Amino acid sequence: MNIYLPIAEMSVNGLVVLLMGGAVGFLSGLFGVGGGFLITPLLIFYNIPPAIAVATGANQVIASSMSGALAHFRRRTLDFKLGFVLLVGGIFGSSIGIVVFSWLRSLGQLDLFISLLYVAFLGTVGGLMLVESVNTLRKQRSGAPASLKRAGQHHWVHRLPLKMRFRASKLFVSVIPVLVLGAGIGFLAAIMGVGGGFIMVPALIYLLKVPTNVVIGTSLFQIIFTAAFTTIVHAATNQTVDVVLALLLMLGGVAGAQYGARAGQKLRGEQLRLLLALLVVAVALRLAFDLFVQPADIYSLGPLGEF
Amino acid sequence: MKRLLFSVLAFGLLLTSAQAQTAVQPEQAYAENIQIGLSTDRITITTDFSGADLTIFGALNDVDPQFARQNRYDVVVVLEGPARPVVVRRKDRVLGMWINTQSETFVNVPISYSVATTRPLQDIAQPATYQRLSLGADYMYLQPRDRDALPITIEEFTAALRERKETTGLYSERIGGVQFLSPNLFRATLELAPNVPLGTHRARAFLFKQGLFVRETSAYLAIQKSGLEQSIYRAAHDYSLLYGIFAVALAIVTGWLGRLIFSRD
């Protein structure tokens, strides 16, 4: 089933793209992340130009985050106020991200930058999660009670001024780290085509001490908007959003996510985290491999960068 | 002495005969002409387009029957895509990583370039002829933007550009793609790659007679996307902001519908 992508200007196998979306959707339903960090590299491996992969990835992240956030909204595990503050930062961050994106594209260093960011972030986040989940599993095996609670602890984040109360998250915290976190993730979203869930979730849990049950819903909520903003700005400035490709990915993704969520209920939290960590590390290694191994062709063609 | 006179005479005779030949030629000269016809002036690409063959018919007028019989006429047909500036970048190893370092910009590179010939190009005419005509992927002139660049660098990047274009199927050459159906009639079969660019393409036919370029003719062909693809493409470029908002709305609706259809909680 060949499908012509009007923006990427190439034919792809529609079934492969649907399955790709489905597989990523399954994983994102399983782990409660948007799946952007998987879809963009997958599209790049499938020879979609990186600029289009990034912008279209952001577009498909909206759909999966939307359906995830709706579920959390129904379960009342969504902090709108926290999400909104994160969003204000996020919009600011992704505006900067998009300027940097088109600048790098004109320099011909976009692919490098995207790969480096992926390797650095996925490597770090995946590595940390791997260590954490392996430790938890080992402790459980030796009989010690697993505990992630460190609620009583306070560190420098909690001493900053401009405090604000977030009732749903039972938090009283300065808006500065929240805004900075939102901005950082918005920036990454624009450049990497990701919602940033895989960074947002650990950051909210470990840095801001948001209760875990509220984290995923809130993160998904703010990702909808950051990804929407990124998509619109990419479409307006770079014309790199391919709706045909995005629609195929979304259809696969939304369906896959439901099965993923069901499968996720059969696994324990630590096991899920371990699997996610392995997946994240694998993607990072794959990208690092491309960066350090001599490419088959050292030459590449690009359109004249207009900045 | 006698011998010398003889050879001079012979030389003189040779000369006159040569003169006679050149003098006679205009009478025998054939004003060969080449014409091509396209069955359509536009091709529409639909969602399931995965490459195609384009057939162009052409005719030669006023050919020398003897030459034609001996297959000494050669035809080269080219379908040239719209020209765009292209940046060729080279990756080098920096700190162990492969990073784009050097680059060279060419001002007017045809996005696609599909050639069909009666025989291999090198058998038809001299490279200099092709260079003068800017004909053939290997010989066409690509103008670098940086005029001060070293010729060796330009050569390297031009070669890389050609190579990339050939691997992506955008530049192709089909030897024997032009076939004579009769001494006057030929058929050229050209390759349209799955990723053939949209826009106005130019079909050009070159006639060679015994290695010498005789005449050229051309016709235009518009390649466009079919209704929906075209509208999407145009919308993305002309109304990019609205297009972006539409893409977001589509995603939100898909996500919401997905929840409705699949939700069981």
Coordinates of C-alpha atoms in Angstrom, one line a residue:
Chain A
M1 CA 0.0 0.0 0.0
N2 CA 2.0 2.9 -1.3
I3 CA 1.1 6.3 0.0
Y4 CA 2.5 9.5 -1.4
L5 CA 3.4 12.1 1.3
P6 CA 2.6 15.5 -0.1
I7 CA 5.1 17.5 2.1
A8 CA 7.9 15.0 2.3
E9 CA 7.4 14.5 -1.5
M10 CA 8.0 10.8 -1.4
S11 CA 6.1 7.5 -1.4
V12 CA 6.1 5.3 1.7
N13 CA 4.5 2.1 2.5
G14 CA 1.3 3.1 4.4
L15 CA 1.1 -0.2 6.2
V16 CA 4.7 0.2 7.6
V17 CA 3.9 3.7 8.8
L18 CA 0.6 2.5 10.4
L19 CA 2.5 -0.3 12.2
M20 CA 5.2 2.1 13.2
G21 CA 2.6 4.3 14.8
G22 CA 0.9 1.3 16.3
A23 CA 4.1 0.0 17.9
V24 CA 5.0 3.4 19.3
G25 CA 1.4 3.9 20.5
F26 CA 1.6 0.5 22.2
L27 CA 4.7 1.5 24.0
S28 CA 3.4 4.9 24.9
G29 CA 0.2 3.4 26.3
L30 CA 2.4 0.9 28.2
F31 CA 4.7 3.5 29.8
G32 CA 2.5 6.6 29.8
V33 CA 4.8 8.7 27.7
G34 CA 3.9 10.5 24.5
G35 CA 6.2 8.4 22.3
G36 CA 7.7 11.3 20.4
F37 CA 11.2 10.3 21.4
L38 CA 10.6 7.0 19.5
I39 CA 8.6 8.2 16.5
T40 CA 11.1 10.8 15.3
P41 CA 14.1 8.6 15.2
L42 CA 12.0 5.8 13.6
L43 CA 10.9 8.2 10.9
I44 CA 14.5 9.2 10.3
F45 CA 15.5 5.6 10.1
Y46 CA 12.8 5.2 7.5
N47 CA 14.4 7.9 5.4
I48 CA 12.0 10.7 6.1
P49 CA 14.0 14.0 6.1
P50 CA 14.8 14.9 9.7
A51 CA 13.1 18.3 9.5
I52 CA 9.8 16.7 8.5
A53 CA 10.2 13.9 11.0
V54 CA 10.6 16.4 13.8
A55 CA 7.6 18.6 12.9
T56 CA 5.4 15.6 12.0
G57 CA 6.4 13.8 15.2
A58 CA 5.3 16.8 17.2
N59 CA 1.9 16.7 15.4
Q60 CA 1.3 13.0 16.2
V61 CA 2.4 13.5 19.9
I62 CA -0.7 15.8 20.2
A63 CA -3.0 13.0 19.4
S64 CA -1.5 10.4 21.8
S65 CA -1.2 13.0 24.6
M66 CA -4.8 14.1 24.0
S67 CA -6.2 10.6 24.4
G68 CA -3.9 9.9 27.4
A69 CA -4.8 13.2 29.1
L70 CA -8.5 12.6 28.6
A71 CA -8.2 9.3 30.6
H72 CA -6.4 11.1 33.4
F73 CA -8.9 13.9 33.4
R74 CA -11.7 11.4 34.0
R75 CA -9.7 9.9 36.9
R76 CA -9.0 13.4 38.3
T77 CA -5.3 12.9 38.2
L78 CA -4.5 16.1 36.3
D79 CA -3.3 19.3 37.9
F80 CA -4.5 22.1 35.6
K81 CA -2.8 24.9 37.5
L82 CA 0.6 23.2 37.4
G83 CA 0.1 22.3 33.8
F84 CA -0.7 25.9 33.0
V85 CA 2.4 27.3 34.6
L86 CA 4.5 24.6 32.9
L87 CA 2.9 25.6 29.7
V88 CA 3.7 29.3 30.0
G89 CA 7.4 28.3 30.3
G90 CA 6.9 25.8 27.5
I91 CA 5.6 28.3 24.9
F92 CA 8.6 30.5 25.7
G93 CA 11.0 27.6 25.3
S94 CA 9.7 26.3 22.1
S95 CA 9.7 29.8 20.5
I96 CA 13.4 29.9 21.1
G97 CA 13.7 26.3 20.0
I98 CA 12.2 27.0 16.6
V99 CA 14.5 29.9 15.9
V100 CA 17.4 27.7 16.8
F101 CA 16.0 24.9 14.7
S102 CA 15.8 26.9 11.5
W103 CA 19.2 28.4 12.2
L104 CA 20.8 25.0 12.6
R105 CA 19.0 23.8 9.5
S106 CA 20.5 26.6 7.4
L107 CA 23.9 25.7 8.8
G108 CA 23.5 22.1 7.9
Q109 CA 24.0 21.0 11.5
L110 CA 20.4 20.2 12.3
D111 CA 20.8 16.4 12.1
L112 CA 23.9 16.5 14.2
F113 CA 22.2 18.6 16.9
I114 CA 19.1 16.5 16.9
S115 CA 21.2 13.3 17.2
L116 CA 23.4 14.8 20.0
L117 CA 20.4 15.9 22.0
Y118 CA 18.8 12.5 21.7
V119 CA 21.9 10.7 22.6
A120 CA 22.6 13.0 25.6
F121 CA 19.0 13.0 27.0
L122 CA 18.0 9.5 26.2
G123 CA 21.3 8.2 27.4
T124 CA 21.1 10.1 30.7
V125 CA 17.4 9.5 31.4
G126 CA 17.5 5.9 30.3
G127 CA 20.7 5.2 32.3
L128 CA 19.3 6.7 35.5
M129 CA 16.1 4.9 35.2
L130 CA 17.9 1.6 34.5
V131 CA 20.0 2.0 37.6
E132 CA 17.0 3.0 39.7
S133 CA 14.7 0.2 38.5
V134 CA 17.4 -2.5 38.8
N135 CA 18.2 -1.3 42.4
T136 CA 14.5 -1.5 43.3
L137 CA 14.1 -4.9 41.8
R138 CA 17.2 -6.1 43.6
K139 CA 16.0 -4.7 46.9
Q140 CA 12.7 -6.4 46.4
R141 CA 14.4 -9.7 45.8
S142 CA 16.5 -9.4 48.9
G143 CA 13.3 -8.8 50.9
A144 CA 13.7 -5.1 51.8
P145 CA 10.6 -3.0 51.3
A146 CA 10.7 -0.8 48.2
S147 CA 10.4 2.8 48.9
L148 CA 10.6 5.8 46.7
K149 CA 9.1 8.2 49.2
R150 CA 11.3 11.1 50.1
A151 CA 8.5 13.5 50.8
G152 CA 10.0 15.0 53.9
Q153 CA 13.1 16.1 52.2
H154 CA 13.6 19.7 51.1
H155 CA 16.4 21.0 48.9
W156 CA 17.4 24.2 47.1
V157 CA 14.4 24.1 44.7
H158 CA 12.1 24.7 47.7
R159 CA 13.9 27.7 48.9
L160 CA 13.3 29.8 45.8
P161 CA 11.0 32.9 46.0
L162 CA 7.6 33.5 44.2
K163 CA 5.9 30.5 45.8
M164 CA 2.6 29.3 44.5
R165 CA 0.1 26.7 45.7
F166 CA -0.9 23.8 43.5
R167 CA -3.8 22.2 45.3
A168 CA -4.2 19.1 43.1
S169 CA -0.6 18.2 43.5
K170 CA -0.5 19.2 47.2
L171 CA 2.5 21.4 46.4
F172 CA 3.6 24.8 47.7
V173 CA 6.6 25.7 45.5
S174 CA 8.3 28.6 43.7
V175 CA 7.1 29.2 40.1
I176 CA 10.7 29.7 38.9
P177 CA 11.7 26.0 38.7
V178 CA 8.3 25.2 37.2
L179 CA 8.7 27.8 34.5
V180 CA 12.3 26.8 33.8
L181 CA 11.4 23.2 33.5
G182 CA 8.5 24.1 31.1
A183 CA 10.8 26.3 29.0
G184 CA 13.5 23.6 28.8
I185 CA 11.1 21.0 27.7
G186 CA 9.5 23.4 25.2
F187 CA 12.9 24.0 23.7
L188 CA 13.6 20.3 23.4
A189 CA 10.1 19.7 22.0
A190 CA 10.7 22.2 19.2
I191 CA 14.1 20.8 18.3
M192 CA 13.6 17.1 18.9
G193 CA 9.9 16.8 17.9
V194 CA 9.1 15.3 21.3
G195 CA 6.6 16.2 23.9
G196 CA 9.3 15.8 26.5
G197 CA 7.3 13.4 28.7
F198 CA 10.4 11.2 29.3
I199 CA 12.1 14.2 30.8
M200 CA 9.1 15.9 32.3
V201 CA 7.9 12.8 34.3
P202 CA 11.2 12.2 36.2
A203 CA 11.8 15.9 36.7
L204 CA 8.3 16.4 38.2
I205 CA 8.7 13.4 40.5
Y206 CA 12.3 13.9 41.6
L207 CA 12.8 17.7 41.4
L208 CA 9.4 19.1 42.3
K209 CA 8.1 16.1 44.3
V210 CA 4.8 16.0 42.6
P211 CA 2.8 12.9 43.6
T212 CA 3.4 10.2 40.9
N213 CA -0.3 9.7 40.2
V214 CA -0.7 13.3 39.2
V215 CA 2.5 13.5 37.2
I216 CA 1.6 11.6 34.0
G217 CA -1.8 13.3 33.5
T218 CA -0.3 16.8 34.1
S219 CA 2.7 16.1 31.9
L220 CA 0.4 14.8 29.1
F221 CA -1.9 17.9 29.5
Q222 CA 0.9 20.4 29.0
I223 CA 2.5 18.3 26.2
I224 CA -0.7 18.7 24.2
F225 CA -0.2 22.4 24.2
T226 CA 3.6 22.5 23.8
A227 CA 3.4 20.1 20.9
A228 CA 0.4 22.0 19.3
F229 CA 2.4 25.2 19.5
T230 CA 5.5 23.5 18.1
T231 CA 3.4 22.0 15.2
I232 CA 1.9 25.4 14.3
V233 CA 5.1 27.3 14.4
H234 CA 6.9 24.5 12.4
A235 CA 4.1 24.6 9.8
A236 CA 4.2 28.4 9.6
T237 CA 8.0 28.9 9.4
N238 CA 9.4 25.7 7.9
Q239 CA 6.4 24.1 6.2
T240 CA 7.6 20.7 7.4
V241 CA 4.4 19.2 8.9
D242 CA 3.1 16.4 6.7
V243 CA -0.5 15.8 7.7
V244 CA -0.8 12.6 5.7
L245 CA 2.1 11.1 7.5
A246 CA 0.9 12.5 10.8
L247 CA -2.6 11.0 10.3
L248 CA -1.2 7.6 9.5
L249 CA 0.9 7.7 12.6
M250 CA -1.9 8.9 14.8
L251 CA -4.4 6.2 13.6
G252 CA -1.8 3.6 14.4
G253 CA -0.8 5.3 17.6
V254 CA -4.2 5.8 19.1
A255 CA -5.1 2.2 18.5
G256 CA -1.8 0.9 19.7
A257 CA -2.0 3.0 22.9
Q258 CA -5.2 1.3 24.1
Y259 CA -3.6 -2.2 23.9
G260 CA -0.5 -0.9 25.5
A261 CA -2.4 0.6 28.4
R262 CA -4.1 -2.8 28.9
A263 CA -0.8 -4.7 28.7
G264 CA 0.6 -2.2 31.2
Q265 CA -1.9 -3.2 33.9
K266 CA -0.4 -6.7 33.9
L267 CA 3.1 -5.5 34.7
R268 CA 4.5 -4.1 37.9
G269 CA 5.8 -0.5 38.2
E270 CA 9.5 -1.5 38.5
Q271 CA 9.3 -3.9 35.7
L272 CA 7.7 -1.2 33.5
R273 CA 10.4 1.3 34.4
L274 CA 13.1 -1.3 33.7
L275 CA 11.6 -2.0 30.2
L276 CA 11.2 1.6 29.4
A277 CA 14.8 2.3 30.5
L278 CA 16.1 -0.5 28.3
L279 CA 14.1 0.9 25.3
V280 CA 15.4 4.5 25.9
V281 CA 19.0 3.3 26.2
A282 CA 18.6 1.2 23.1
V283 CA 17.4 4.2 21.0
A284 CA 20.3 6.3 22.4
L285 CA 22.8 3.7 21.5
R286 CA 21.4 3.3 18.0
L287 CA 21.7 7.1 17.4
A288 CA 25.2 7.2 19.0
F289 CA 26.2 4.4 16.7
D290 CA 25.2 6.5 13.6
L291 CA 27.1 9.4 15.0
F292 CA 30.4 7.6 15.6
V293 CA 30.5 5.1 12.7
Q294 CA 31.5 6.2 9.3
P295 CA 28.3 6.8 7.3
A296 CA 27.8 4.9 4.0
D297 CA 27.9 8.2 2.2
I298 CA 29.7 11.1 3.6
Y299 CA 28.0 13.5 1.2
S300 CA 24.5 14.8 1.6
L301 CA 22.3 17.2 -0.3
G302 CA 20.1 19.8 1.2
P303 CA 18.0 22.7 0.0
L304 CA 19.5 26.2 0.3
G305 CA 18.9 27.2 3.9
E306 CA 16.7 30.3 4.0
F307 CA 16.9 32.0 7.3
Chain B
M1 CA 62.0 15.2 -61.0
K2 CA 59.4 13.5 -63.0
R3 CA 58.4 11.6 -59.9
L4 CA 58.1 14.8 -57.9
L5 CA 55.9 16.4 -60.5
F6 CA 53.7 13.4 -60.5
S7 CA 53.3 13.5 -56.8
V8 CA 52.5 17.2 -56.9
L9 CA 50.0 16.5 -59.6
A10 CA 48.5 13.8 -57.5
F11 CA 48.3 16.1 -54.6
G12 CA 46.6 18.7 -56.8
L13 CA 44.2 16.2 -58.0
L14 CA 43.4 15.1 -54.5
L15 CA 42.9 18.7 -53.5
T16 CA 40.5 19.4 -56.4
S17 CA 38.6 16.2 -55.6
A18 CA 38.3 17.3 -52.0
Q19 CA 37.1 20.7 -53.1
A20 CA 34.6 19.0 -55.4
Q21 CA 33.4 17.1 -52.5
T22 CA 32.8 20.1 -50.3
A23 CA 31.3 21.9 -53.2
V24 CA 28.9 19.1 -53.9
Q25 CA 27.8 18.6 -50.3
P26 CA 25.3 21.5 -50.1
E27 CA 23.3 19.8 -52.9
Q28 CA 23.3 16.5 -51.1
A29 CA 22.9 18.0 -47.6
Y30 CA 20.0 16.9 -45.6
A31 CA 18.4 19.5 -43.3
E32 CA 17.7 16.9 -40.7
N33 CA 15.1 18.0 -38.2
I34 CA 13.9 16.4 -35.0
Q35 CA 10.5 16.7 -33.4
I36 CA 9.0 15.2 -30.4
G37 CA 5.4 14.9 -29.2
L38 CA 4.1 14.3 -25.8
S39 CA 0.7 12.5 -25.4
T40 CA -0.1 14.9 -22.6
D41 CA 1.3 18.1 -21.3
R42 CA 0.6 17.3 -17.7
I43 CA 1.0 14.3 -15.5
T44 CA -0.8 13.9 -12.3
I45 CA 0.7 12.1 -9.4
T46 CA -1.7 10.3 -7.1
T47 CA -1.2 8.9 -3.5
D48 CA -0.2 5.5 -4.8
F49 CA 2.4 6.8 -7.3
S50 CA 5.5 4.7 -7.1
G51 CA 7.4 5.7 -10.2
A52 CA 6.5 5.3 -13.8
D53 CA 7.8 5.2 -17.3
L54 CA 7.3 8.1 -19.6
T55 CA 7.2 7.4 -23.3
I56 CA 8.0 10.2 -25.8
F57 CA 7.5 9.7 -29.5
G58 CA 9.6 11.6 -32.0
A59 CA 10.3 11.9 -35.6
L60 CA 13.3 12.8 -37.8
N61 CA 12.6 14.7 -40.9
D62 CA 14.7 14.9 -44.0
V63 CA 17.2 12.2 -43.0
D64 CA 19.9 10.7 -45.2
P65 CA 18.4 7.2 -46.0
Q66 CA 21.9 5.7 -46.2
F67 CA 22.9 7.0 -42.8
A68 CA 19.6 6.0 -41.3
R69 CA 20.0 2.5 -42.7
Q70 CA 23.4 2.2 -41.1
N71 CA 22.1 3.4 -37.8
R72 CA 24.4 6.4 -37.9
Y73 CA 21.8 8.8 -36.4
D74 CA 21.7 8.9 -32.6
V75 CA 19.1 10.4 -30.5
V76 CA 19.4 11.5 -26.8
V77 CA 16.2 12.4 -25.0
V78 CA 16.3 14.1 -21.6
L79 CA 13.6 15.0 -19.1
E80 CA 14.9 17.8 -17.0
G81 CA 13.2 18.7 -13.7
P82 CA 12.9 22.2 -12.4
A83 CA 16.2 23.7 -11.2
R84 CA 16.9 24.6 -7.6
P85 CA 19.8 25.7 -5.6
V86 CA 21.4 22.7 -3.8
V87 CA 23.8 22.6 -0.9
V88 CA 26.2 19.6 -1.0
R89 CA 27.7 18.9 2.4
R90 CA 30.5 16.6 3.4
K91 CA 30.8 14.9 6.7
D92 CA 34.2 14.6 8.3
R93 CA 35.4 13.0 11.5
V94 CA 35.5 15.6 14.3
L95 CA 36.1 14.4 17.9
G96 CA 35.2 10.9 16.7
M97 CA 31.8 12.0 15.4
W98 CA 30.8 12.4 11.8
I99 CA 29.8 16.0 11.3
N100 CA 29.0 18.1 8.3
T101 CA 31.9 20.3 7.7
Q102 CA 32.6 21.5 4.2
S103 CA 29.8 22.5 1.9
E104 CA 29.4 23.8 -1.6
T105 CA 26.3 25.5 -3.1
F106 CA 25.2 25.1 -6.7
V107 CA 22.9 27.6 -8.1
N108 CA 20.9 25.8 -10.7
V109 CA 20.7 22.0 -10.2
P110 CA 17.9 20.2 -12.0
I111 CA 16.1 18.3 -9.2
S112 CA 15.6 15.3 -11.6
Y113 CA 17.4 14.4 -14.8
S114 CA 16.3 11.4 -16.7
V115 CA 18.2 10.4 -19.9
A116 CA 17.4 7.9 -22.6
T117 CA 19.8 7.2 -25.5
T118 CA 20.2 5.0 -28.5
R119 CA 23.6 3.9 -27.5
P120 CA 26.0 4.7 -24.5
L121 CA 26.7 8.4 -24.5
Q122 CA 30.4 7.9 -24.8
D123 CA 29.8 6.1 -28.1
I124 CA 27.7 8.8 -29.6
A125 CA 29.8 11.9 -29.4
Q126 CA 32.9 13.4 -27.8
P127 CA 32.8 14.6 -24.1
A128 CA 33.5 18.1 -25.3
T129 CA 30.3 18.1 -27.4
Y130 CA 28.3 17.1 -24.4
Q131 CA 30.0 19.7 -22.3
R132 CA 29.2 22.4 -24.8
L133 CA 25.6 21.3 -24.9
S134 CA 25.5 20.8 -21.1
L135 CA 24.0 17.4 -21.9
G136 CA 24.1 14.3 -19.7
A137 CA 24.4 14.1 -15.9
D138 CA 28.2 13.7 -16.2
Y139 CA 28.7 16.6 -18.4
M140 CA 26.1 19.2 -17.6
Y141 CA 27.3 22.5 -16.1
L142 CA 26.5 23.1 -12.5
Q143 CA 27.2 26.6 -11.5
P144 CA 28.8 27.0 -8.1
R145 CA 27.7 30.0 -6.0
D146 CA 31.2 30.5 -4.7
R147 CA 33.1 31.5 -7.8
D148 CA 36.5 31.5 -6.0
A149 CA 36.3 27.9 -4.9
L150 CA 39.1 25.6 -6.0
P151 CA 38.3 23.7 -9.2
I152 CA 39.3 20.5 -7.5
T153 CA 36.8 21.1 -4.7
I154 CA 34.0 22.0 -7.2
E155 CA 34.8 18.8 -9.0
E156 CA 34.6 16.7 -5.9
F157 CA 31.3 18.2 -4.8
T158 CA 29.8 18.0 -8.3
A159 CA 30.7 14.3 -8.4
A160 CA 29.2 13.8 -5.0
L161 CA 26.0 15.6 -6.1
R162 CA 25.6 13.4 -9.1
E163 CA 26.3 10.3 -7.1
R164 CA 23.6 11.2 -4.5
K165 CA 21.1 12.0 -7.2
E166 CA 21.8 8.7 -8.9
T167 CA 21.4 6.7 -5.8
T168 CA 18.1 8.4 -5.0
G169 CA 16.9 7.6 -8.5
L170 CA 16.4 11.2 -9.5
Y171 CA 19.2 11.1 -12.1
S172 CA 18.9 8.1 -14.4
E173 CA 20.3 7.0 -17.7
R174 CA 18.7 4.4 -19.9
I175 CA 20.9 3.1 -22.6
G176 CA 18.8 1.8 -25.4
G177 CA 15.9 3.8 -24.1
V178 CA 15.5 5.4 -27.5
Q179 CA 14.5 2.9 -30.2
F180 CA 13.9 3.5 -33.8
L181 CA 10.6 2.2 -35.0
S182 CA 11.3 3.1 -38.5
P183 CA 14.1 5.2 -40.1
N184 CA 12.2 8.3 -39.2
L185 CA 10.3 7.4 -36.1
F186 CA 11.7 6.8 -32.6
R187 CA 10.3 6.1 -29.2
A188 CA 12.1 7.2 -26.0
T189 CA 11.2 5.6 -22.6
L190 CA 12.3 7.7 -19.7
E191 CA 12.2 6.9 -16.0
L192 CA 10.0 8.9 -13.6
A193 CA 11.3 8.2 -10.1
P194 CA 8.8 7.8 -7.3
N195 CA 10.2 11.0 -5.8
V196 CA 10.0 12.9 -9.1
P197 CA 9.7 16.6 -8.3
L198 CA 6.6 18.6 -9.1
G199 CA 6.7 21.5 -11.5
T200 CA 7.5 22.2 -15.1
H201 CA 9.8 19.6 -16.6
R202 CA 11.4 20.1 -20.0
A203 CA 11.8 17.3 -22.4
R204 CA 14.7 17.8 -24.8
A205 CA 15.7 15.7 -27.7
F206 CA 19.1 15.9 -29.3
L207 CA 19.9 14.6 -32.7
F208 CA 23.5 13.4 -33.5
K209 CA 24.7 12.4 -36.9
Q210 CA 27.9 10.4 -36.8
G211 CA 29.1 12.0 -33.6
L212 CA 28.2 15.5 -34.5
F213 CA 25.4 17.5 -32.9
V214 CA 22.8 18.4 -35.5
R215 CA 19.7 19.8 -33.8
E216 CA 17.7 20.0 -30.6
T217 CA 14.1 20.4 -29.9
S218 CA 12.1 20.6 -26.6
A219 CA 8.7 20.4 -25.1
Y220 CA 7.3 21.1 -21.7
L221 CA 5.6 18.8 -19.3
A222 CA 3.9 19.8 -16.1
I223 CA 4.1 17.2 -13.3
Q224 CA 1.6 17.9 -10.5
K225 CA 0.0 16.2 -7.6
S226 CA -3.5 14.9 -7.9
G227 CA -6.3 17.0 -6.3
L228 CA -5.9 16.2 -2.7
E229 CA -2.1 16.0 -2.5
Q230 CA -1.9 19.2 -4.5
S231 CA -4.3 21.0 -2.2
I232 CA -2.4 19.8 0.9
Y233 CA 0.9 20.9 -0.6
R234 CA -0.4 24.3 -1.7
A235 CA -2.2 24.8 1.7
A236 CA 1.0 24.0 3.6
H237 CA 2.9 26.6 1.6
D238 CA 0.3 29.3 1.0
Y239 CA -1.7 29.2 4.2
S240 CA 1.0 27.8 6.4
L241 CA -0.4 29.1 9.7
L242 CA -4.0 27.9 9.0
Y243 CA -2.5 24.6 7.9
G244 CA -0.6 24.2 11.2
I245 CA -3.8 25.0 13.1
F246 CA -5.6 22.4 11.0
A247 CA -2.9 19.8 11.7
V248 CA -3.3 20.4 15.4
A249 CA -7.1 20.2 15.2
L250 CA -6.8 16.9 13.3
A251 CA -4.6 15.5 16.0
I252 CA -6.9 16.6 18.8
V253 CA -9.9 15.1 17.1
T254 CA -8.1 11.9 16.3
G255 CA -6.9 11.6 19.9
W256 CA -10.4 12.3 21.3
L257 CA -12.1 9.9 18.9
G258 CA -9.6 7.2 19.7
R259 CA -10.5 7.6 23.3
L260 CA -14.2 7.4 22.6
I261 CA -13.8 4.3 20.4
F262 CA -11.5 2.4 22.6
S263 CA -12.2 3.6 26.1
R264 CA -13.7 0.9 28.3
D265 CA -13.1 2.6 31.6

